[in-house]
Coordinates of C-alpha atoms (C1' of nucleotides) in Angstrom, one line a residue:
Chain A
X23 CA 8.6 -17.2 -60.4
X24 CA 9.0 -16.1 -63.6
X25 CA 11.9 -14.2 -62.7
X26 CA 13.1 -16.9 -60.7
X27 CA 13.4 -18.9 -63.9
X28 CA 14.8 -15.8 -65.8
X29 CA 17.9 -15.6 -63.1
X30 CA 18.6 -19.2 -63.7
X31 CA 18.7 -18.2 -67.2
X32 CA 21.8 -17.0 -67.3
X33 CA 25.4 -19.3 -66.6
X34 CA 27.2 -16.5 -64.4
X35 CA 24.2 -16.2 -61.8
X36 CA 24.2 -20.0 -61.7
X37 CA 27.5 -20.1 -60.8
X38 CA 27.2 -17.5 -58.0
X39 CA 24.7 -19.4 -56.6
X40 CA 26.4 -22.7 -56.8
X41 CA 29.0 -20.9 -55.0
X42 CA 26.7 -19.8 -52.3
X43 CA 25.5 -23.3 -51.7
X44 CA 28.9 -23.9 -49.7
X45 CA 28.8 -20.7 -47.5
X46 CA 27.6 -17.2 -47.3
X47 CA 30.1 -14.7 -49.0
X48 CA 30.3 -10.6 -49.6
X49 CA 29.5 -8.8 -52.6
X50 CA 33.4 -8.2 -53.4
X51 CA 34.7 -12.1 -52.6
X52 CA 32.0 -13.7 -55.2
X53 CA 33.6 -10.9 -57.9
X54 CA 37.2 -12.3 -57.4
X55 CA 35.7 -15.6 -58.4
X56 CA 34.6 -13.9 -62.4
X57 CA 36.2 -12.0 -64.9
X58 CA 33.6 -9.1 -64.6
X59 CA 33.6 -5.9 -63.7
X60 CA 32.1 -5.6 -59.7
X61 CA 29.2 -3.0 -61.0
X62 CA 28.5 -6.2 -64.0
X63 CA 28.6 -8.7 -60.5
X64 CA 26.2 -6.4 -58.8
X65 CA 23.8 -6.3 -61.2
X66 CA 23.9 -10.4 -61.3
X67 CA 23.0 -9.8 -57.4
X68 CA 20.3 -7.5 -58.2
X69 CA 18.5 -10.3 -60.9
X70 CA 18.6 -12.9 -57.7
X71 CA 17.5 -10.6 -54.9
X72 CA 14.7 -9.8 -57.2
X73 CA 13.9 -13.1 -58.0
X74 CA 14.3 -14.2 -53.7
X75 CA 17.0 -16.4 -54.5
X76 CA 19.6 -14.8 -53.0
X77 CA 19.0 -12.8 -49.2
X78 CA 21.6 -9.3 -48.6
X79 CA 22.7 -8.3 -45.5
X80 CA 24.8 -5.4 -44.8
X81 CA 27.7 -6.4 -43.0
X82 CA 29.8 -2.9 -42.1
X83 CA 30.6 -1.9 -45.4
X84 CA 30.5 -5.2 -46.7
X85 CA 27.2 -7.1 -48.2
X86 CA 27.6 -10.5 -47.0
X87 CA 24.8 -12.7 -49.9
X88 CA 23.5 -16.0 -48.7
X89 CA 21.0 -18.6 -50.7
X90 CA 17.4 -18.5 -49.8
X91 CA 16.8 -22.2 -50.0
X92 CA 13.0 -22.1 -49.6
X93 CA 13.0 -20.0 -53.5
X94 CA 15.0 -23.0 -54.4
X95 CA 12.7 -25.5 -53.1
X96 CA 9.8 -23.6 -55.0
X97 CA 11.7 -23.6 -58.4
X98 CA 12.3 -27.4 -58.1
X99 CA 8.4 -27.9 -57.2
X100 CA 7.1 -25.9 -60.5
X101 CA 9.3 -28.2 -62.8
X102 CA 8.5 -31.2 -61.0
X103 CA 5.1 -30.2 -61.8
X104 CA 5.8 -30.1 -65.3
X105 CA 6.8 -33.8 -65.1
X106 CA 4.0 -35.4 -62.3
X107 CA 0.8 -35.0 -64.0
X108 CA 1.6 -36.3 -67.4
X109 CA -0.8 -38.9 -68.7
X110 CA 1.2 -41.7 -70.8
X111 CA -0.7 -43.8 -73.8
X112 CA 2.0 -46.1 -74.5
X113 CA 4.7 -46.6 -72.9
Chain B
X9 CA 21.9 -28.0 -70.0
X10 CA 22.4 -24.1 -70.8
X11 CA 20.4 -24.3 -73.3
X12 CA 17.6 -26.0 -70.9
X13 CA 17.7 -23.5 -68.9
X14 CA 17.7 -20.7 -71.3
X15 CA 14.8 -22.5 -72.4
X16 CA 12.9 -22.1 -69.4
X17 CA 13.1 -18.4 -69.3
X18 CA 10.6 -17.4 -71.7
X19 CA 6.7 -18.0 -70.0
X20 CA 5.2 -18.7 -73.8
X21 CA 8.0 -21.6 -74.0
X22 CA 6.8 -23.0 -70.2
X23 CA 3.3 -22.5 -71.6
X24 CA 4.3 -24.8 -74.0
X25 CA 5.5 -27.3 -72.1
X26 CA 2.9 -27.4 -69.3
X27 CA 0.4 -28.0 -72.8
X28 CA 2.2 -31.2 -73.9
X29 CA 2.3 -32.9 -70.2
X30 CA -1.1 -33.8 -71.0
X31 CA -0.5 -35.5 -74.8
X32 CA 1.2 -35.0 -77.4
X33 CA 0.0 -31.6 -79.8
X34 CA 0.8 -30.4 -83.2
X35 CA 2.6 -27.3 -83.8
X36 CA -1.0 -25.8 -85.3
X37 CA -2.6 -27.1 -81.8
X38 CA -0.3 -25.6 -80.0
X39 CA -0.2 -22.2 -82.2
X40 CA -4.3 -22.0 -81.7
X41 CA -3.7 -21.4 -77.8
X42 CA -1.6 -18.4 -78.1
X43 CA -2.3 -15.0 -79.3
X44 CA 0.9 -15.1 -81.5
X45 CA 2.0 -16.3 -84.9
X46 CA 2.7 -19.2 -85.9
X47 CA 6.1 -17.9 -87.1
X48 CA 7.0 -17.0 -84.0
X49 CA 5.4 -20.5 -82.0
X50 CA 8.1 -22.1 -84.3
X51 CA 10.9 -20.3 -83.2
X52 CA 9.8 -21.2 -79.5
X53 CA 9.7 -25.1 -80.9
X54 CA 13.0 -24.8 -82.0
X55 CA 14.5 -23.4 -78.7
X56 CA 12.5 -26.5 -77.1
X57 CA 13.9 -28.7 -79.6
X58 CA 17.4 -27.2 -79.3
X59 CA 17.1 -28.1 -75.9
X60 CA 15.8 -31.2 -76.2
X61 CA 12.8 -30.4 -74.3
X62 CA 10.5 -31.7 -76.7
X63 CA 10.9 -33.9 -79.7
X64 CA 9.0 -33.3 -83.1
X65 CA 8.0 -35.9 -85.4
X66 CA 6.6 -35.3 -88.9
X67 CA 2.6 -37.0 -89.6
X68 CA 1.8 -36.3 -92.8
X69 CA 1.9 -32.5 -93.1
X70 CA 1.3 -31.7 -89.8
X71 CA 4.3 -32.1 -86.9
X72 CA 3.9 -33.6 -83.9
X73 CA 5.3 -32.2 -80.8
X74 CA 6.1 -33.8 -77.7
X75 CA 7.5 -33.8 -74.1
X76 CA 10.9 -35.3 -73.4
X77 CA 10.5 -36.8 -69.8
X78 CA 14.4 -37.2 -69.4
X79 CA 15.3 -33.5 -70.5
X80 CA 12.8 -32.7 -67.7
X81 CA 14.2 -34.9 -64.9
X82 CA 17.8 -33.9 -65.9
X83 CA 17.1 -29.9 -65.3
X84 CA 15.5 -30.7 -62.2
X85 CA 18.2 -32.9 -60.8
X86 CA 20.6 -29.4 -61.7
X87 CA 18.8 -27.5 -59.7
X88 CA 18.2 -30.0 -56.5
X89 CA 22.1 -30.0 -57.3
X90 CA 22.1 -26.1 -55.6
X91 CA 20.3 -27.8 -52.5
X92 CA 21.9 -30.6 -52.0
X93 CA 25.5 -30.3 -50.6
X94 CA 24.8 -27.1 -48.3
X95 CA 26.5 -27.1 -45.5
X96 CA 24.6 -25.4 -42.7
X97 CA 26.5 -23.7 -39.9
X98 CA 23.7 -22.3 -37.5
X99 CA 20.1 -24.0 -37.6
Chain C
dG19 C1' 34.8 16.0 -41.7
dA20 C1' 38.7 13.8 -44.7
dA21 C1' 40.0 9.3 -46.2
dT22 C1' 39.5 4.7 -47.3
dT23 C1' 37.3 0.4 -48.3
dA24 C1' 33.3 -1.6 -50.1
dT25 C1' 29.4 -1.9 -53.1
dT26 C1' 25.6 0.4 -56.3
dT27 C1' 24.0 3.3 -59.7
dC28 C1' 24.4 5.8 -64.3
dG29 C1' 25.5 6.6 -68.8
dG30 C1' 26.8 3.9 -73.2
dT31 C1' 27.3 0.0 -76.4
dA32 C1' 27.3 -4.5 -78.9
dG33 C1' 24.9 -8.6 -79.2
dT34 C1' 20.7 -11.4 -78.4
dT35 C1' 15.5 -12.0 -78.1
dG36 C1' 10.4 -12.3 -79.8
dG37 C1' 7.7 -10.3 -82.1
dC38 C1' 5.7 -10.1 -87.2
dA39 C1' 4.6 -10.1 -92.0
dA40 C1' 6.2 -12.5 -96.4
dA41 C1' 8.3 -15.9 -98.7
dT42 C1' 9.6 -21.1 -98.9
dT43 C1' 9.7 -25.9 -98.0
dA44 C1' 6.9 -30.5 -97.7
dG45 C1' 3.4 -33.8 -97.9
dC46 C1' -1.1 -35.2 -100.1
dG47 C1' -5.0 -35.8 -102.9
dA48 C1' -7.0 -34.9 -107.8
Chain D
dT23 C1' 1.8 -31.1 -111.5
dC24 C1' -0.8 -28.4 -109.9
dG25 C1' -3.9 -26.3 -105.9
dC26 C1' -4.5 -27.2 -100.7
dT27 C1' -3.1 -27.2 -96.1
dA28 C1' 0.6 -27.3 -92.4
dA29 C1' 4.2 -25.8 -90.7
dT30 C1' 8.9 -23.7 -91.2
dT31 C1' 12.7 -20.1 -92.6
dT32 C1' 13.9 -15.4 -93.7
dG33 C1' 13.9 -10.3 -93.1
dC34 C1' 13.5 -7.2 -90.8
dC35 C1' 13.0 -4.4 -86.1
dA36 C1' 11.8 -2.7 -81.3
dA37 C1' 12.8 -4.0 -76.5
dC38 C1' 16.0 -6.5 -73.5
dT39 C1' 20.7 -8.2 -71.5
dA40 C1' 25.3 -8.1 -70.2
dC41 C1' 28.8 -5.9 -70.3
dC42 C1' 32.0 -1.8 -68.7
dG43 C1' 34.3 2.3 -66.6
dA44 C1' 33.1 6.2 -64.4
dA45 C1' 30.3 8.6 -61.0
dA46 C1' 27.6 8.0 -56.7
dT47 C1' 26.7 6.3 -51.9
dA48 C1' 27.5 3.9 -47.5
dA49 C1' 29.5 2.9 -43.1
dT50 C1' 34.2 3.3 -40.8
dT51 C1' 37.9 4.9 -38.9
dC52 C1' 41.1 8.8 -38.1

DNA sequence: GAATTATTTCGGTAGTTGGCAAATTAGCGA
DNA sequence: TCGCTAATTTGCCAACTACCGAAATAATTC
């Protein structure tokens, strides 16, 4: 869970997730959308994979990345947990 | 919004938010719960304030921190946005 | 096995972060 | 104003992060 929050901390990684919500994309396809070196993107993919936010599947010579919805759902639950049990005195 | 995600990236800051969900607490009270220097905690408070996740109010010589629920709600909405518009091909 | 394409790993750098102790600011009461 | 308590700011350092280009790895096709 710690890794999930860390992964969310970087704007580039959030943009990757945003792109993947529409359709699965290869590492190269994703890299084209950013003004960054492919090696840099590869590092971001690793962080996202480690946080289980994306899943990678090799298809021939290319790697296809896709969102892992359940990890996103868990992140939402964790943030919502901060709201739920609040006991307010005044309001 | 960027600052909100950055603020969530640190475990100490998430724990501060978790403590504040029960009741408002002073800087000193909060600092007691962590094995960290007060100056370090003060830095964390600043990050949380900057992200508008907490609000500070001076009460005499002490500073009282409280959760800013609306910022939390926005963070949830942002994460949920990653889920919502997903178009699935198979399933 | 050599050439091609796609991606990752490695080595290095600049900037950021989290941590502390010490100095500083702020409010309060004598 | 002085002394006390609470909290923040400052200066410094070690660890981490994002980034790059070059070299290495992986799968495919000839």
